[in-house]
Amino acid sequence: MKKLLFAAYDMNVGGIETSLLTLLNYLIDTKKYDITLVLEKKQGIFLSQLDSKIKIIEYNPSQEKNILLRKIANFSKRLEFILLYKNKFDFSASFATYSLVSSFVARIASKNNTLWGHADYKILFNNNESEVIKFFTKLKYNKFKHIIFVSKQACKSFIEIFPESKKKVLHCNNLINDKKILELSEEYVEMEKDNTYTFINLGRHDEHQKRLTKIIKAAIHLKNDKLRFRILFIGEGKDTNIYKQQVEENNLQDVIKFLGVKKNPYPYLKLSDSVILTSAYEGYPVVFLEAFILNKPIITTNVSDAIEQIQNKFGQVVSGDEEHIYKTMKNFIQNGYTIKEKFYAKEYNEEILSKLYEIF
């Protein structure tokens, strides 16, 4: 039985965490792998959903204010981890790209190691290549055997900046548990489906990335048009209160509902008419896959591989222009949207797993 190690920051609700949860539970269920998960913080509502056979280790760096004491404590932690786990695994992965701890853990645990990328970092850093280089240099990207990105566009952007790494970079999307999503979508919630056209946005509330202000501004115009609609925001973040204030200032409380973080968002997705995503950048949004499975059309900005996979197939790709977002939402309310392709989850997952099995 092969020994695999994955490292991440925590197991709170988010796209990275959702993907990791799905992947680990699938792999452990095959009974082919012994799996260890190292978390910088052993916390998050997804912890309880991890299979009990997955071993969890917490590697929490010291936060001691005294610099000397902090350095000594962290040196001791690193040394202990090296002595216990150096090259003890057949495969290791730093799944939370931004975590320096995850990078260290994955590089130590196995020579067959992988750095997982969940964003187009060129876009994330506003096309500032020196910042991208600085970011990946800190992670010691050149010490990894493989570098995986969840979108083709992210692979292309990385190779443009790091052409010497071309042979180790590959595209591998996130697994999706279609049966589980369909099952969970049947759970009862108090909200009911009615004739009100319902948009849903799922994700962290961070204006720099998610740009939810654009949805709120579109809602002002839609309400002035006297259209019947509502928008569900599932998630929280540092900018939640800013969004709530904008909704109150524009008297939109009757059409925009803040539902907070949901352990199971799928019943709300099921009763919605379409998904809306207005992000400035994404890796590959898990909500795309969730929408495919529940047969919900998508309005999205041009993130990840949206033009190739969404446009005129599963929905519409919009510019970041607020007017374009508003007009597209209005069109969906008035005319609906018919999905033109069928998503085959089994074939989709098999392609991903064949790549992963080869790496393992």
PDB file of C-alpha atoms in Angstrom, residues 222-325:
ATOM      1  CA  LEU A 222     -32.453  44.957 -11.917  1.00  0.00           C
ATOM      2  CA  LYS A 223     -34.610  46.210  -9.060  1.00  0.00           C
ATOM      3  CA  ASN A 224     -35.180  49.548 -10.837  1.00  0.00           C
ATOM      4  CA  ASP A 225     -36.377  47.486 -13.817  1.00  0.00           C
ATOM      5  CA  LYS A 226     -38.967  45.964 -11.458  1.00  0.00           C
ATOM      6  CA  LEU A 227     -37.797  42.440 -12.271  1.00  0.00           C
ATOM      7  CA  ARG A 228     -38.582  39.561  -9.940  1.00  0.00           C
ATOM      8  CA  PHE A 229     -35.305  38.057  -8.712  1.00  0.00           C
ATOM      9  CA  ARG A 230     -33.158  37.334  -5.678  1.00  0.00           C
ATOM     10  CA  ILE A 231     -29.452  36.756  -5.099  1.00  0.00           C
ATOM     11  CA  LEU A 232     -28.115  34.330  -2.494  1.00  0.00           C
ATOM     12  CA  PHE A 233     -24.641  34.911  -1.094  1.00  0.00           C
ATOM     13  CA  ILE A 234     -23.235  31.788   0.578  1.00  0.00           C
ATOM     14  CA  GLY A 235     -19.935  32.370   2.347  1.00  0.00           C
ATOM     15  CA  GLU A 236     -18.222  34.883   4.572  1.00  0.00           C
ATOM     16  CA  GLY A 237     -14.977  36.809   4.664  1.00  0.00           C
ATOM     17  CA  LYS A 238     -13.223  40.007   5.571  1.00  0.00           C
ATOM     18  CA  ASP A 239     -15.521  42.082   3.351  1.00  0.00           C
ATOM     19  CA  THR A 240     -18.901  40.605   4.380  1.00  0.00           C
ATOM     20  CA  ASN A 241     -19.840  43.665   6.460  1.00  0.00           C
ATOM     21  CA  ILE A 242     -18.918  45.997   3.586  1.00  0.00           C
ATOM     22  CA  TYR A 243     -21.278  44.076   1.295  1.00  0.00           C
ATOM     23  CA  LYS A 244     -24.062  44.110   3.891  1.00  0.00           C
ATOM     24  CA  GLN A 245     -23.650  47.866   4.285  1.00  0.00           C
ATOM     25  CA  GLN A 246     -23.877  48.367   0.501  1.00  0.00           C
ATOM     26  CA  VAL A 247     -27.061  46.287   0.410  1.00  0.00           C
ATOM     27  CA  GLU A 248     -28.637  48.345   3.215  1.00  0.00           C
ATOM     28  CA  GLU A 249     -27.587  51.686   1.697  1.00  0.00           C
ATOM     29  CA  ASN A 250     -29.259  50.729  -1.594  1.00  0.00           C
ATOM     30  CA  ASN A 251     -32.338  49.183   0.038  1.00  0.00           C
ATOM     31  CA  LEU A 252     -31.669  45.754  -1.487  1.00  0.00           C
ATOM     32  CA  GLN A 253     -32.429  43.620   1.584  1.00  0.00           C
ATOM     33  CA  ASP A 254     -35.492  42.166  -0.122  1.00  0.00           C
ATOM     34  CA  VAL A 255     -33.499  40.834  -3.099  1.00  0.00           C
ATOM     35  CA  ILE A 256     -30.032  40.016  -1.688  1.00  0.00           C
ATOM     36  CA  LYS A 257     -29.802  37.401   1.070  1.00  0.00           C
ATOM     37  CA  PHE A 258     -26.659  36.668   3.088  1.00  0.00           C
ATOM     38  CA  LEU A 259     -26.831  33.030   4.177  1.00  0.00           C
ATOM     39  CA  GLY A 260     -23.351  32.777   5.715  1.00  0.00           C
ATOM     40  CA  VAL A 261     -21.122  29.711   5.542  1.00  0.00           C
ATOM     41  CA  LYS A 262     -22.991  26.489   4.836  1.00  0.00           C
ATOM     42  CA  LYS A 263     -21.561  23.056   5.535  1.00  0.00           C
ATOM     43  CA  ASN A 264     -23.935  21.830   2.849  1.00  0.00           C
ATOM     44  CA  PRO A 265     -24.636  24.515   0.231  1.00  0.00           C
ATOM     45  CA  TYR A 266     -26.099  22.106  -2.335  1.00  0.00           C
ATOM     46  CA  PRO A 267     -29.815  22.390  -1.473  1.00  0.00           C
ATOM     47  CA  TYR A 268     -29.508  26.145  -2.071  1.00  0.00           C
ATOM     48  CA  LEU A 269     -27.692  25.542  -5.334  1.00  0.00           C
ATOM     49  CA  LYS A 270     -30.421  23.107  -6.364  1.00  0.00           C
ATOM     50  CA  LEU A 271     -33.242  25.599  -5.769  1.00  0.00           C
ATOM     51  CA  SER A 272     -31.351  28.369  -7.605  1.00  0.00           C
ATOM     52  CA  ASP A 273     -31.799  29.073 -11.294  1.00  0.00           C
ATOM     53  CA  SER A 274     -28.193  29.978 -12.066  1.00  0.00           C
ATOM     54  CA  VAL A 275     -24.742  30.510 -10.586  1.00  0.00           C
ATOM     55  CA  ILE A 276     -23.041  33.887 -10.820  1.00  0.00           C
ATOM     56  CA  LEU A 277     -19.319  34.473 -10.378  1.00  0.00           C
ATOM     57  CA  THR A 278     -17.668  37.876 -10.864  1.00  0.00           C
ATOM     58  CA  SER A 279     -14.095  37.137  -9.732  1.00  0.00           C
ATOM     59  CA  ALA A 280     -11.054  38.967 -11.039  1.00  0.00           C
ATOM     60  CA  TYR A 281      -9.158  35.657 -10.981  1.00  0.00           C
ATOM     61  CA  GLU A 282      -9.632  32.012 -10.012  1.00  0.00           C
ATOM     62  CA  GLY A 283      -7.784  28.742 -10.375  1.00  0.00           C
ATOM     63  CA  TYR A 284     -10.559  26.507 -11.569  1.00  0.00           C
ATOM     64  CA  PRO A 285     -13.750  27.272  -9.629  1.00  0.00           C
ATOM     65  CA  VAL A 286     -15.177  24.165  -7.940  1.00  0.00           C
ATOM     66  CA  VAL A 287     -18.592  25.808  -8.273  1.00  0.00           C
ATOM     67  CA  PHE A 288     -18.364  25.264 -12.051  1.00  0.00           C
ATOM     68  CA  LEU A 289     -18.320  21.512 -11.467  1.00  0.00           C
ATOM     69  CA  GLU A 290     -21.057  21.691  -8.849  1.00  0.00           C
ATOM     70  CA  ALA A 291     -23.221  23.661 -11.283  1.00  0.00           C
ATOM     71  CA  PHE A 292     -22.575  21.110 -14.058  1.00  0.00           C
ATOM     72  CA  ILE A 293     -23.766  18.283 -11.816  1.00  0.00           C
ATOM     73  CA  LEU A 294     -26.909  20.086 -10.651  1.00  0.00           C
ATOM     74  CA  ASN A 295     -27.601  21.316 -14.176  1.00  0.00           C
ATOM     75  CA  LYS A 296     -27.422  25.025 -13.351  1.00  0.00           C
ATOM     76  CA  PRO A 297     -26.339  27.560 -15.994  1.00  0.00           C
ATOM     77  CA  ILE A 298     -23.454  29.857 -15.134  1.00  0.00           C
ATOM     78  CA  ILE A 299     -22.730  33.557 -15.549  1.00  0.00           C
ATOM     79  CA  THR A 300     -19.008  34.095 -15.007  1.00  0.00           C
ATOM     80  CA  THR A 301     -16.226  36.515 -15.715  1.00  0.00           C
ATOM     81  CA  ASN A 302     -13.388  35.257 -17.905  1.00  0.00           C
ATOM     82  CA  VAL A 303     -11.512  33.309 -15.240  1.00  0.00           C
ATOM     83  CA  SER A 304      -9.564  30.084 -15.623  1.00  0.00           C
ATOM     84  CA  ASP A 305     -10.731  28.136 -18.707  1.00  0.00           C
ATOM     85  CA  ALA A 306     -14.201  29.735 -18.810  1.00  0.00           C
ATOM     86  CA  ILE A 307     -14.166  30.690 -22.505  1.00  0.00           C
ATOM     87  CA  GLU A 308     -13.335  27.121 -23.498  1.00  0.00           C
ATOM     88  CA  GLN A 309     -15.585  25.309 -21.041  1.00  0.00           C
ATOM     89  CA  ILE A 310     -18.502  27.622 -20.208  1.00  0.00           C
ATOM     90  CA  GLN A 311     -19.195  30.020 -23.067  1.00  0.00           C
ATOM     91  CA  ASN A 312     -22.276  29.022 -25.088  1.00  0.00           C
ATOM     92  CA  LYS A 313     -22.193  25.552 -23.512  1.00  0.00           C
ATOM     93  CA  PHE A 314     -22.997  25.807 -19.831  1.00  0.00           C
ATOM     94  CA  GLY A 315     -23.613  29.539 -19.641  1.00  0.00           C
ATOM     95  CA  GLN A 316     -22.244  32.946 -20.557  1.00  0.00           C
ATOM     96  CA  VAL A 317     -18.858  34.569 -19.968  1.00  0.00           C
ATOM     97  CA  VAL A 318     -19.069  38.289 -19.192  1.00  0.00           C
ATOM     98  CA  SER A 319     -16.488  41.025 -19.013  1.00  0.00           C
ATOM     99  CA  GLY A 320     -15.771  42.696 -15.704  1.00  0.00           C
ATOM    100  CA  ASP A 321     -17.896  45.608 -16.895  1.00  0.00           C
ATOM    101  CA  GLU A 322     -20.870  46.166 -14.563  1.00  0.00           C
ATOM    102  CA  GLU A 323     -23.175  47.008 -17.459  1.00  0.00           C
ATOM    103  CA  HIS A 324     -22.388  43.697 -19.169  1.00  0.00           C
ATOM    104  CA  ILE A 325     -23.009  41.773 -15.928  1.00  0.00           C
TER     105      ILE A 325
END
